[in-house]
Amino acid sequence: MKYENVTIFDHPLIQHKISFLRDKNTGSKDFRQLVDEIAMLMAYEVTRDLPLKEVEVETPIAKAMARQLAGPKITLVPVLRAGLGMVHGIESLIPTVRIGHIGLYRDHETLEPVEYYCKLPEEVKEGLTIVLDPMLATGGSASAAIRFLKEKGAKHIKLMNIIGAKTGVERILKDHPDVPIYCGTVDEVLNSNGYINPGLGDAGDRLFGTL
Ligand code: PRP
Ligand code: URA
């Protein structure tokens, strides 16, 4: 499967860890750790095009020119609840990130996203904003989250998911063609309840032990 503006990760470490996430016998503690580690590994690629500036530093031997992140700051926006599981791994790589929150749940009947919380830092207007959600199923939640961010003035948005479905990927490409998608892997289908098949089940429930 090849889409323009979509990066699907073929890195062996990411694929290895996703296999344990999918396994129904993986408990919440390990599930949280795996989501954390996968998000950290994915962040390496998502941040590949961050601007750098030249700086002079003094090593114990001599002056040296080096490169540092030029800013402006990056904003992480986890979609509650499951997106929260991806924050820590990225924050440990980039401790200066700002964090906004968007609360959405899918109505079980209509599968439409229902908003219950939205708090975003002013800085979403500048720099890179990364929307975090392990699951991209119908794409309704991610599309709504990106819409809120655009209404708040965000211009440079990327979407990071661990497991996507073709339906969700195609929905985002249609609704937000300017937003690059980074997906650990993409499954072919949704089941009749709108769950990704085979997917990993309900990411929020598995992360927070609310089955
Ligand atoms: C899950 C998931 C996404 C959404 C994906 O959240 O974390 O936000 O479903 O589905 P979609 O692409 O069809 O919109 P859920 O609604 O289960 O809320 P929760 O994280 O609070 O459990
Ligand atoms: N939300 C989840 O947590 N899992 C799915 O498969 C679809 C939506």
JSON list of N, CA, C and O in Angstrom, two decimals, residues 33-89:
[
{"chain": "A", "resi": 33, "resn": "GLN", "atom": "N", "xyz": [3.88, 0.54, 28.22]},
{"chain": "A", "resi": 33, "resn": "GLN", "atom": "CA", "xyz": [5.32, 0.68, 27.92]},
{"chain": "A", "resi": 33, "resn": "GLN", "atom": "C", "xyz": [5.57, 0.57, 26.41]},
{"chain": "A", "resi": 33, "resn": "GLN", "atom": "O", "xyz": [6.37, 1.32, 25.84]},
{"chain": "A", "resi": 34, "resn": "LEU", "atom": "N", "xyz": [4.86, -0.35, 25.75]},
{"chain": "A", "resi": 34, "resn": "LEU", "atom": "CA", "xyz": [5.05, -0.52, 24.31]},
{"chain": "A", "resi": 34, "resn": "LEU", "atom": "C", "xyz": [4.59, 0.72, 23.54]},
{"chain": "A", "resi": 34, "resn": "LEU", "atom": "O", "xyz": [5.27, 1.17, 22.62]},
{"chain": "A", "resi": 35, "resn": "VAL", "atom": "N", "xyz": [3.45, 1.29, 23.93]},
{"chain": "A", "resi": 35, "resn": "VAL", "atom": "CA", "xyz": [2.95, 2.51, 23.24]},
{"chain": "A", "resi": 35, "resn": "VAL", "atom": "C", "xyz": [3.97, 3.63, 23.40]},
{"chain": "A", "resi": 35, "resn": "VAL", "atom": "O", "xyz": [4.30, 4.35, 22.45]},
{"chain": "A", "resi": 36, "resn": "ASP", "atom": "N", "xyz": [4.49, 3.74, 24.61]},
{"chain": "A", "resi": 36, "resn": "ASP", "atom": "CA", "xyz": [5.50, 4.75, 24.93]},
{"chain": "A", "resi": 36, "resn": "ASP", "atom": "C", "xyz": [6.74, 4.58, 24.03]},
{"chain": "A", "resi": 36, "resn": "ASP", "atom": "O", "xyz": [7.22, 5.53, 23.41]},
{"chain": "A", "resi": 37, "resn": "GLU", "atom": "N", "xyz": [7.22, 3.35, 23.94]},
{"chain": "A", "resi": 37, "resn": "GLU", "atom": "CA", "xyz": [8.45, 3.09, 23.16]},
{"chain": "A", "resi": 37, "resn": "GLU", "atom": "C", "xyz": [8.22, 3.27, 21.67]},
{"chain": "A", "resi": 37, "resn": "GLU", "atom": "O", "xyz": [9.07, 3.82, 20.96]},
{"chain": "A", "resi": 38, "resn": "ILE", "atom": "N", "xyz": [7.05, 2.83, 21.18]},
{"chain": "A", "resi": 38, "resn": "ILE", "atom": "CA", "xyz": [6.78, 2.96, 19.74]},
{"chain": "A", "resi": 38, "resn": "ILE", "atom": "C", "xyz": [6.67, 4.44, 19.37]},
{"chain": "A", "resi": 38, "resn": "ILE", "atom": "O", "xyz": [7.19, 4.89, 18.35]},
{"chain": "A", "resi": 39, "resn": "ALA", "atom": "N", "xyz": [6.00, 5.22, 20.23]},
{"chain": "A", "resi": 39, "resn": "ALA", "atom": "CA", "xyz": [5.86, 6.66, 19.96]},
{"chain": "A", "resi": 39, "resn": "ALA", "atom": "C", "xyz": [7.24, 7.31, 19.90]},
{"chain": "A", "resi": 39, "resn": "ALA", "atom": "O", "xyz": [7.51, 8.16, 19.03]},
{"chain": "A", "resi": 40, "resn": "MET", "atom": "N", "xyz": [8.13, 6.89, 20.80]},
{"chain": "A", "resi": 40, "resn": "MET", "atom": "CA", "xyz": [9.48, 7.47, 20.81]},
{"chain": "A", "resi": 40, "resn": "MET", "atom": "C", "xyz": [10.22, 7.13, 19.51]},
{"chain": "A", "resi": 40, "resn": "MET", "atom": "O", "xyz": [10.83, 7.99, 18.88]},
{"chain": "A", "resi": 41, "resn": "LEU", "atom": "N", "xyz": [10.11, 5.89, 19.07]},
{"chain": "A", "resi": 41, "resn": "LEU", "atom": "CA", "xyz": [10.79, 5.49, 17.84]},
{"chain": "A", "resi": 41, "resn": "LEU", "atom": "C", "xyz": [10.20, 6.21, 16.63]},
{"chain": "A", "resi": 41, "resn": "LEU", "atom": "O", "xyz": [10.93, 6.66, 15.73]},
{"chain": "A", "resi": 42, "resn": "MET", "atom": "N", "xyz": [8.88, 6.37, 16.60]},
{"chain": "A", "resi": 42, "resn": "MET", "atom": "CA", "xyz": [8.25, 7.05, 15.47]},
{"chain": "A", "resi": 42, "resn": "MET", "atom": "C", "xyz": [8.63, 8.53, 15.43]},
{"chain": "A", "resi": 42, "resn": "MET", "atom": "O", "xyz": [8.77, 9.13, 14.36]},
{"chain": "A", "resi": 43, "resn": "ALA", "atom": "N", "xyz": [8.82, 9.11, 16.61]},
{"chain": "A", "resi": 43, "resn": "ALA", "atom": "CA", "xyz": [9.12, 10.55, 16.69]},
{"chain": "A", "resi": 43, "resn": "ALA", "atom": "C", "xyz": [10.41, 10.89, 15.97]},
{"chain": "A", "resi": 43, "resn": "ALA", "atom": "O", "xyz": [10.58, 11.99, 15.43]},
{"chain": "A", "resi": 44, "resn": "TYR", "atom": "N", "xyz": [11.31, 9.93, 15.92]},
{"chain": "A", "resi": 44, "resn": "TYR", "atom": "CA", "xyz": [12.59, 10.13, 15.24]},
{"chain": "A", "resi": 44, "resn": "TYR", "atom": "C", "xyz": [12.35, 10.53, 13.78]},
{"chain": "A", "resi": 44, "resn": "TYR", "atom": "O", "xyz": [12.99, 11.44, 13.25]},
{"chain": "A", "resi": 45, "resn": "GLU", "atom": "N", "xyz": [11.40, 9.86, 13.13]},
{"chain": "A", "resi": 45, "resn": "GLU", "atom": "CA", "xyz": [11.12, 10.14, 11.72]},
{"chain": "A", "resi": 45, "resn": "GLU", "atom": "C", "xyz": [10.20, 11.37, 11.56]},
{"chain": "A", "resi": 45, "resn": "GLU", "atom": "O", "xyz": [10.38, 12.18, 10.66]},
{"chain": "A", "resi": 46, "resn": "VAL", "atom": "N", "xyz": [9.24, 11.49, 12.47]},
{"chain": "A", "resi": 46, "resn": "VAL", "atom": "CA", "xyz": [8.27, 12.60, 12.37]},
{"chain": "A", "resi": 46, "resn": "VAL", "atom": "C", "xyz": [8.98, 13.95, 12.49]},
{"chain": "A", "resi": 46, "resn": "VAL", "atom": "O", "xyz": [8.55, 14.95, 11.93]},
{"chain": "A", "resi": 47, "resn": "THR", "atom": "N", "xyz": [10.08, 13.98, 13.24]},
{"chain": "A", "resi": 47, "resn": "THR", "atom": "CA", "xyz": [10.78, 15.25, 13.48]},
{"chain": "A", "resi": 47, "resn": "THR", "atom": "C", "xyz": [11.98, 15.44, 12.55]},
{"chain": "A", "resi": 47, "resn": "THR", "atom": "O", "xyz": [12.78, 16.35, 12.75]},
{"chain": "A", "resi": 48, "resn": "ARG", "atom": "N", "xyz": [12.07, 14.61, 11.54]},
{"chain": "A", "resi": 48, "resn": "ARG", "atom": "CA", "xyz": [13.27, 14.62, 10.67]},
{"chain": "A", "resi": 48, "resn": "ARG", "atom": "C", "xyz": [13.51, 15.97, 10.01]},
{"chain": "A", "resi": 48, "resn": "ARG", "atom": "O", "xyz": [14.65, 16.37, 9.77]},
{"chain": "A", "resi": 49, "resn": "ASP", "atom": "N", "xyz": [12.44, 16.72, 9.71]},
{"chain": "A", "resi": 49, "resn": "ASP", "atom": "CA", "xyz": [12.62, 17.97, 8.97]},
{"chain": "A", "resi": 49, "resn": "ASP", "atom": "C", "xyz": [12.59, 19.22, 9.88]},
{"chain": "A", "resi": 49, "resn": "ASP", "atom": "O", "xyz": [12.39, 20.33, 9.40]},
{"chain": "A", "resi": 50, "resn": "LEU", "atom": "N", "xyz": [12.81, 19.05, 11.18]},
{"chain": "A", "resi": 50, "resn": "LEU", "atom": "CA", "xyz": [12.83, 20.22, 12.06]},
{"chain": "A", "resi": 50, "resn": "LEU", "atom": "C", "xyz": [13.99, 21.13, 11.68]},
{"chain": "A", "resi": 50, "resn": "LEU", "atom": "O", "xyz": [15.10, 20.66, 11.41]},
{"chain": "A", "resi": 51, "resn": "PRO", "atom": "N", "xyz": [13.77, 22.46, 11.69]},
{"chain": "A", "resi": 51, "resn": "PRO", "atom": "CA", "xyz": [14.86, 23.36, 11.33]},
{"chain": "A", "resi": 51, "resn": "PRO", "atom": "C", "xyz": [15.95, 23.41, 12.40]},
{"chain": "A", "resi": 51, "resn": "PRO", "atom": "O", "xyz": [15.68, 23.30, 13.59]},
{"chain": "A", "resi": 52, "resn": "LEU", "atom": "N", "xyz": [17.18, 23.58, 11.92]},
{"chain": "A", "resi": 52, "resn": "LEU", "atom": "CA", "xyz": [18.33, 23.66, 12.82]},
{"chain": "A", "resi": 52, "resn": "LEU", "atom": "C", "xyz": [19.01, 25.02, 12.66]},
{"chain": "A", "resi": 52, "resn": "LEU", "atom": "O", "xyz": [18.87, 25.66, 11.62]},
{"chain": "A", "resi": 53, "resn": "LYS", "atom": "N", "xyz": [19.73, 25.45, 13.70]},
{"chain": "A", "resi": 53, "resn": "LYS", "atom": "CA", "xyz": [20.53, 26.67, 13.58]},
{"chain": "A", "resi": 53, "resn": "LYS", "atom": "C", "xyz": [21.98, 26.33, 13.99]},
{"chain": "A", "resi": 53, "resn": "LYS", "atom": "O", "xyz": [22.21, 25.41, 14.80]},
{"chain": "A", "resi": 54, "resn": "GLU", "atom": "N", "xyz": [22.89, 27.10, 13.42]},
{"chain": "A", "resi": 54, "resn": "GLU", "atom": "CA", "xyz": [24.31, 26.91, 13.74]},
{"chain": "A", "resi": 54, "resn": "GLU", "atom": "C", "xyz": [24.60, 27.59, 15.08]},
{"chain": "A", "resi": 54, "resn": "GLU", "atom": "O", "xyz": [24.15, 28.73, 15.30]},
{"chain": "A", "resi": 55, "resn": "VAL", "atom": "N", "xyz": [25.31, 26.91, 15.96]},
{"chain": "A", "resi": 55, "resn": "VAL", "atom": "CA", "xyz": [25.73, 27.53, 17.22]},
{"chain": "A", "resi": 55, "resn": "VAL", "atom": "C", "xyz": [27.21, 27.22, 17.45]},
{"chain": "A", "resi": 55, "resn": "VAL", "atom": "O", "xyz": [27.74, 26.24, 16.92]},
{"chain": "A", "resi": 56, "resn": "GLU", "atom": "N", "xyz": [27.84, 28.12, 18.22]},
{"chain": "A", "resi": 56, "resn": "GLU", "atom": "CA", "xyz": [29.24, 27.85, 18.55]},
{"chain": "A", "resi": 56, "resn": "GLU", "atom": "C", "xyz": [29.28, 27.32, 19.99]},
{"chain": "A", "resi": 56, "resn": "GLU", "atom": "O", "xyz": [28.66, 27.90, 20.88]},
{"chain": "A", "resi": 57, "resn": "VAL", "atom": "N", "xyz": [29.99, 26.22, 20.19]},
{"chain": "A", "resi": 57, "resn": "VAL", "atom": "CA", "xyz": [30.18, 25.69, 21.56]},
{"chain": "A", "resi": 57, "resn": "VAL", "atom": "C", "xyz": [31.67, 25.48, 21.77]},
{"chain": "A", "resi": 57, "resn": "VAL", "atom": "O", "xyz": [32.45, 25.46, 20.80]},
{"chain": "A", "resi": 58, "resn": "GLU", "atom": "N", "xyz": [32.04, 25.35, 23.03]},
{"chain": "A", "resi": 58, "resn": "GLU", "atom": "CA", "xyz": [33.45, 25.07, 23.30]},
{"chain": "A", "resi": 58, "resn": "GLU", "atom": "C", "xyz": [33.58, 23.65, 23.84]},
{"chain": "A", "resi": 58, "resn": "GLU", "atom": "O", "xyz": [33.00, 23.33, 24.88]},
{"chain": "A", "resi": 59, "resn": "THR", "atom": "N", "xyz": [34.26, 22.82, 23.13]},
{"chain": "A", "resi": 59, "resn": "THR", "atom": "CA", "xyz": [34.52, 21.47, 23.63]},
{"chain": "A", "resi": 59, "resn": "THR", "atom": "C", "xyz": [35.72, 21.57, 24.59]},
{"chain": "A", "resi": 59, "resn": "THR", "atom": "O", "xyz": [36.36, 22.62, 24.66]},
{"chain": "A", "resi": 60, "resn": "PRO", "atom": "N", "xyz": [36.05, 20.52, 25.31]},
{"chain": "A", "resi": 60, "resn": "PRO", "atom": "CA", "xyz": [37.26, 20.58, 26.16]},
{"chain": "A", "resi": 60, "resn": "PRO", "atom": "C", "xyz": [38.53, 20.82, 25.33]},
{"chain": "A", "resi": 60, "resn": "PRO", "atom": "O", "xyz": [39.57, 21.18, 25.87]},
{"chain": "A", "resi": 61, "resn": "ILE", "atom": "N", "xyz": [38.43, 20.67, 24.00]},
{"chain": "A", "resi": 61, "resn": "ILE", "atom": "CA", "xyz": [39.62, 20.78, 23.14]},
{"chain": "A", "resi": 61, "resn": "ILE", "atom": "C", "xyz": [39.67, 22.12, 22.41]},
{"chain": "A", "resi": 61, "resn": "ILE", "atom": "O", "xyz": [40.72, 22.77, 22.34]},
{"chain": "A", "resi": 62, "resn": "ALA", "atom": "N", "xyz": [38.54, 22.54, 21.85]},
{"chain": "A", "resi": 62, "resn": "ALA", "atom": "CA", "xyz": [38.56, 23.75, 21.00]},
{"chain": "A", "resi": 62, "resn": "ALA", "atom": "C", "xyz": [37.14, 24.23, 20.78]},
{"chain": "A", "resi": 62, "resn": "ALA", "atom": "O", "xyz": [36.18, 23.55, 21.14]},
{"chain": "A", "resi": 63, "resn": "LYS", "atom": "N", "xyz": [37.03, 25.41, 20.13]},
{"chain": "A", "resi": 63, "resn": "LYS", "atom": "CA", "xyz": [35.71, 25.89, 19.71]},
{"chain": "A", "resi": 63, "resn": "LYS", "atom": "C", "xyz": [35.21, 25.01, 18.56]},
{"chain": "A", "resi": 63, "resn": "LYS", "atom": "O", "xyz": [36.00, 24.55, 17.74]},
{"chain": "A", "resi": 64, "resn": "ALA", "atom": "N", "xyz": [33.87, 24.80, 18.54]},
{"chain": "A", "resi": 64, "resn": "ALA", "atom": "CA", "xyz": [33.31, 23.99, 17.45]},
{"chain": "A", "resi": 64, "resn": "ALA", "atom": "C", "xyz": [31.99, 24.58, 17.04]},
{"chain": "A", "resi": 64, "resn": "ALA", "atom": "O", "xyz": [31.26, 25.13, 17.86]},
{"chain": "A", "resi": 65, "resn": "MET", "atom": "N", "xyz": [31.69, 24.47, 15.75]},
{"chain": "A", "resi": 65, "resn": "MET", "atom": "CA", "xyz": [30.35, 24.83, 15.29]},
{"chain": "A", "resi": 65, "resn": "MET", "atom": "C", "xyz": [29.49, 23.57, 15.42]},
{"chain": "A", "resi": 65, "resn": "MET", "atom": "O", "xyz": [29.93, 22.47, 15.08]},
{"chain": "A", "resi": 66, "resn": "ALA", "atom": "N", "xyz": [28.30, 23.77, 15.93]},
{"chain": "A", "resi": 66, "resn": "ALA", "atom": "CA", "xyz": [27.39, 22.63, 16.09]},
{"chain": "A", "resi": 66, "resn": "ALA", "atom": "C", "xyz": [26.00, 23.08, 15.67]},
{"chain": "A", "resi": 66, "resn": "ALA", "atom": "O", "xyz": [25.80, 24.25, 15.34]},
{"chain": "A", "resi": 67, "resn": "ARG", "atom": "N", "xyz": [25.03, 22.17, 15.68]},
{"chain": "A", "resi": 67, "resn": "ARG", "atom": "CA", "xyz": [23.67, 22.54, 15.26]},
{"chain": "A", "resi": 67, "resn": "ARG", "atom": "C", "xyz": [22.67, 22.18, 16.35]},
{"chain": "A", "resi": 67, "resn": "ARG", "atom": "O", "xyz": [22.75, 21.12, 16.95]},
{"chain": "A", "resi": 68, "resn": "GLN", "atom": "N", "xyz": [21.77, 23.13, 16.58]},
{"chain": "A", "resi": 68, "resn": "GLN", "atom": "CA", "xyz": [20.71, 22.91, 17.59]},
{"chain": "A", "resi": 68, "resn": "GLN", "atom": "C", "xyz": [19.36, 23.18, 16.94]},
{"chain": "A", "resi": 68, "resn": "GLN", "atom": "O", "xyz": [19.28, 23.91, 15.94]},
{"chain": "A", "resi": 69, "resn": "LEU", "atom": "N", "xyz": [18.30, 22.67, 17.57]},
{"chain": "A", "resi": 69, "resn": "LEU", "atom": "CA", "xyz": [16.95, 22.93, 17.06]},
{"chain": "A", "resi": 69, "resn": "LEU", "atom": "C", "xyz": [16.72, 24.44, 17.06]},
{"chain": "A", "resi": 69, "resn": "LEU", "atom": "O", "xyz": [17.02, 25.12, 18.05]},
{"chain": "A", "resi": 70, "resn": "ALA", "atom": "N", "xyz": [16.17, 24.95, 15.96]},
{"chain": "A", "resi": 70, "resn": "ALA", "atom": "CA", "xyz": [16.01, 26.40, 15.82]},
{"chain": "A", "resi": 70, "resn": "ALA", "atom": "C", "xyz": [14.70, 26.89, 16.42]},
{"chain": "A", "resi": 70, "resn": "ALA", "atom": "O", "xyz": [14.53, 28.10, 16.57]},
{"chain": "A", "resi": 71, "resn": "GLY", "atom": "N", "xyz": [13.78, 25.99, 16.74]},
{"chain": "A", "resi": 71, "resn": "GLY", "atom": "CA", "xyz": [12.47, 26.42, 17.22]},
{"chain": "A", "resi": 71, "resn": "GLY", "atom": "C", "xyz": [11.68, 26.93, 16.03]},
{"chain": "A", "resi": 71, "resn": "GLY", "atom": "O", "xyz": [12.17, 26.90, 14.92]},
{"chain": "A", "resi": 72, "resn": "PRO", "atom": "N", "xyz": [10.44, 27.42, 16.15]},
{"chain": "A", "resi": 72, "resn": "PRO", "atom": "CA", "xyz": [9.70, 27.54, 17.40]},
{"chain": "A", "resi": 72, "resn": "PRO", "atom": "C", "xyz": [9.34, 26.18, 18.00]},
{"chain": "A", "resi": 72, "resn": "PRO", "atom": "O", "xyz": [9.62, 25.13, 17.41]},
{"chain": "A", "resi": 73, "resn": "LYS", "atom": "N", "xyz": [8.74, 26.24, 19.18]},
{"chain": "A", "resi": 73, "resn": "LYS", "atom": "CA", "xyz": [8.50, 25.02, 19.94]},
{"chain": "A", "resi": 73, "resn": "LYS", "atom": "C", "xyz": [7.51, 24.08, 19.25]},
{"chain": "A", "resi": 73, "resn": "LYS", "atom": "O", "xyz": [6.66, 24.50, 18.48]},
{"chain": "A", "resi": 74, "resn": "ILE", "atom": "N", "xyz": [7.65, 22.82, 19.60]},
{"chain": "A", "resi": 74, "resn": "ILE", "atom": "CA", "xyz": [6.73, 21.79, 19.08]},
{"chain": "A", "resi": 74, "resn": "ILE", "atom": "C", "xyz": [5.58, 21.63, 20.07]},
{"chain": "A", "resi": 74, "resn": "ILE", "atom": "O", "xyz": [5.79, 21.69, 21.28]},
{"chain": "A", "resi": 75, "resn": "THR", "atom": "N", "xyz": [4.37, 21.46, 19.54]},
{"chain": "A", "resi": 75, "resn": "THR", "atom": "CA", "xyz": [3.22, 21.19, 20.40]},
{"chain": "A", "resi": 75, "resn": "THR", "atom": "C", "xyz": [2.72, 19.76, 20.14]},
{"chain": "A", "resi": 75, "resn": "THR", "atom": "O", "xyz": [2.46, 19.40, 19.00]},
{"chain": "A", "resi": 76, "resn": "LEU", "atom": "N", "xyz": [2.60, 18.99, 21.21]},
{"chain": "A", "resi": 76, "resn": "LEU", "atom": "CA", "xyz": [1.99, 17.66, 21.11]},
{"chain": "A", "resi": 76, "resn": "LEU", "atom": "C", "xyz": [0.52, 17.79, 21.48]},
{"chain": "A", "resi": 76, "resn": "LEU", "atom": "O", "xyz": [0.19, 18.44, 22.48]},
{"chain": "A", "resi": 77, "resn": "VAL", "atom": "N", "xyz": [-0.35, 17.18, 20.71]},
{"chain": "A", "resi": 77, "resn": "VAL", "atom": "CA", "xyz": [-1.77, 17.21, 21.05]},
{"chain": "A", "resi": 77, "resn": "VAL", "atom": "C", "xyz": [-2.32, 15.79, 21.08]},
{"chain": "A", "resi": 77, "resn": "VAL", "atom": "O", "xyz": [-2.72, 15.23, 20.05]},
{"chain": "A", "resi": 78, "resn": "PRO", "atom": "N", "xyz": [-2.29, 15.15, 22.28]},
{"chain": "A", "resi": 78, "resn": "PRO", "atom": "CA", "xyz": [-2.90, 13.83, 22.37]},
{"chain": "A", "resi": 78, "resn": "PRO", "atom": "C", "xyz": [-4.42, 13.93, 22.30]},
{"chain": "A", "resi": 78, "resn": "PRO", "atom": "O", "xyz": [-5.01, 14.84, 22.89]},
{"chain": "A", "resi": 79, "resn": "VAL", "atom": "N", "xyz": [-5.02, 13.00, 21.56]},
{"chain": "A", "resi": 79, "resn": "VAL", "atom": "CA", "xyz": [-6.49, 12.91, 21.56]},
{"chain": "A", "resi": 79, "resn": "VAL", "atom": "C", "xyz": [-6.84, 11.98, 22.73]},
{"chain": "A", "resi": 79, "resn": "VAL", "atom": "O", "xyz": [-6.41, 10.83, 22.77]},
{"chain": "A", "resi": 80, "resn": "LEU", "atom": "N", "xyz": [-7.60, 12.51, 23.69]},
{"chain": "A", "resi": 80, "resn": "LEU", "atom": "CA", "xyz": [-7.97, 11.75, 24.89]},
{"chain": "A", "resi": 80, "resn": "LEU", "atom": "C", "xyz": [-8.95, 10.64, 24.49]},
{"chain": "A", "resi": 80, "resn": "LEU", "atom": "O", "xyz": [-9.80, 10.88, 23.62]},
{"chain": "A", "resi": 81, "resn": "ARG", "atom": "N", "xyz": [-8.81, 9.49, 25.16]},
{"chain": "A", "resi": 81, "resn": "ARG", "atom": "CA", "xyz": [-7.80, 9.21, 26.16]},
{"chain": "A", "resi": 81, "resn": "ARG", "atom": "C", "xyz": [-6.52, 8.61, 25.58]},
{"chain": "A", "resi": 81, "resn": "ARG", "atom": "O", "xyz": [-5.43, 8.83, 26.08]},
{"chain": "A", "resi": 82, "resn": "ALA", "atom": "N", "xyz": [-6.69, 7.75, 24.54]},
{"chain": "A", "resi": 82, "resn": "ALA", "atom": "CA", "xyz": [-5.58, 6.86, 24.19]},
{"chain": "A", "resi": 82, "resn": "ALA", "atom": "C", "xyz": [-4.32, 7.62, 23.75]},
{"chain": "A", "resi": 82, "resn": "ALA", "atom": "O", "xyz": [-3.21, 7.14, 23.96]},
{"chain": "A", "resi": 83, "resn": "GLY", "atom": "N", "xyz": [-4.48, 8.80, 23.18]},
{"chain": "A", "resi": 83, "resn": "GLY", "atom": "CA", "xyz": [-3.33, 9.58, 22.73]},
{"chain": "A", "resi": 83, "resn": "GLY", "atom": "C", "xyz": [-2.38, 9.92, 23.87]},
{"chain": "A", "resi": 83, "resn": "GLY", "atom": "O", "xyz": [-1.18, 10.13, 23.65]},
{"chain": "A", "resi": 84, "resn": "LEU", "atom": "N", "xyz": [-2.90, 9.97, 25.10]},
{"chain": "A", "resi": 84, "resn": "LEU", "atom": "CA", "xyz": [-2.06, 10.28, 26.27]},
{"chain": "A", "resi": 84, "resn": "LEU", "atom": "C", "xyz": [-0.89, 9.31, 26.38]},
{"chain": "A", "resi": 84, "resn": "LEU", "atom": "O", "xyz": [0.20, 9.69, 26.80]},
{"chain": "A", "resi": 85, "resn": "GLY", "atom": "N", "xyz": [-1.13, 8.06, 25.98]},
{"chain": "A", "resi": 85, "resn": "GLY", "atom": "CA", "xyz": [-0.10, 7.04, 26.10]},
{"chain": "A", "resi": 85, "resn": "GLY", "atom": "C", "xyz": [1.12, 7.32, 25.23]},
{"chain": "A", "resi": 85, "resn": "GLY", "atom": "O", "xyz": [2.19, 6.73, 25.44]},
{"chain": "A", "resi": 86, "resn": "MET", "atom": "N", "xyz": [0.99, 8.21, 24.24]},
{"chain": "A", "resi": 86, "resn": "MET", "atom": "CA", "xyz": [2.10, 8.47, 23.32]},
{"chain": "A", "resi": 86, "resn": "MET", "atom": "C", "xyz": [2.92, 9.69, 23.73]},
{"chain": "A", "resi": 86, "resn": "MET", "atom": "O", "xyz": [3.95, 9.98, 23.13]},
{"chain": "A", "resi": 87, "resn": "VAL", "atom": "N", "xyz": [2.45, 10.44, 24.75]},
{"chain": "A", "resi": 87, "resn": "VAL", "atom": "CA", "xyz": [3.10, 11.71, 25.09]},
{"chain": "A", "resi": 87, "resn": "VAL", "atom": "C", "xyz": [4.49, 11.49, 25.70]},
{"chain": "A", "resi": 87, "resn": "VAL", "atom": "O", "xyz": [5.47, 12.09, 25.27]},
{"chain": "A", "resi": 88, "resn": "HIS", "atom": "N", "xyz": [4.56, 10.62, 26.68]},
{"chain": "A", "resi": 88, "resn": "HIS", "atom": "CA", "xyz": [5.78, 10.52, 27.49]},
{"chain": "A", "resi": 88, "resn": "HIS", "atom": "C", "xyz": [7.01, 10.16, 26.65]},
{"chain": "A", "resi": 88, "resn": "HIS", "atom": "O", "xyz": [8.08, 10.74, 26.81]},
{"chain": "A", "resi": 89, "resn": "GLY", "atom": "N", "xyz": [6.83, 9.20, 25.72]},
{"chain": "A", "resi": 89, "resn": "GLY", "atom": "CA", "xyz": [7.96, 8.75, 24.91]},
{"chain": "A", "resi": 89, "resn": "GLY", "atom": "C", "xyz": [8.55, 9.89, 24.09]},
{"chain": "A", "resi": 89, "resn": "GLY", "atom": "O", "xyz": [9.77, 10.02, 23.95]}
]
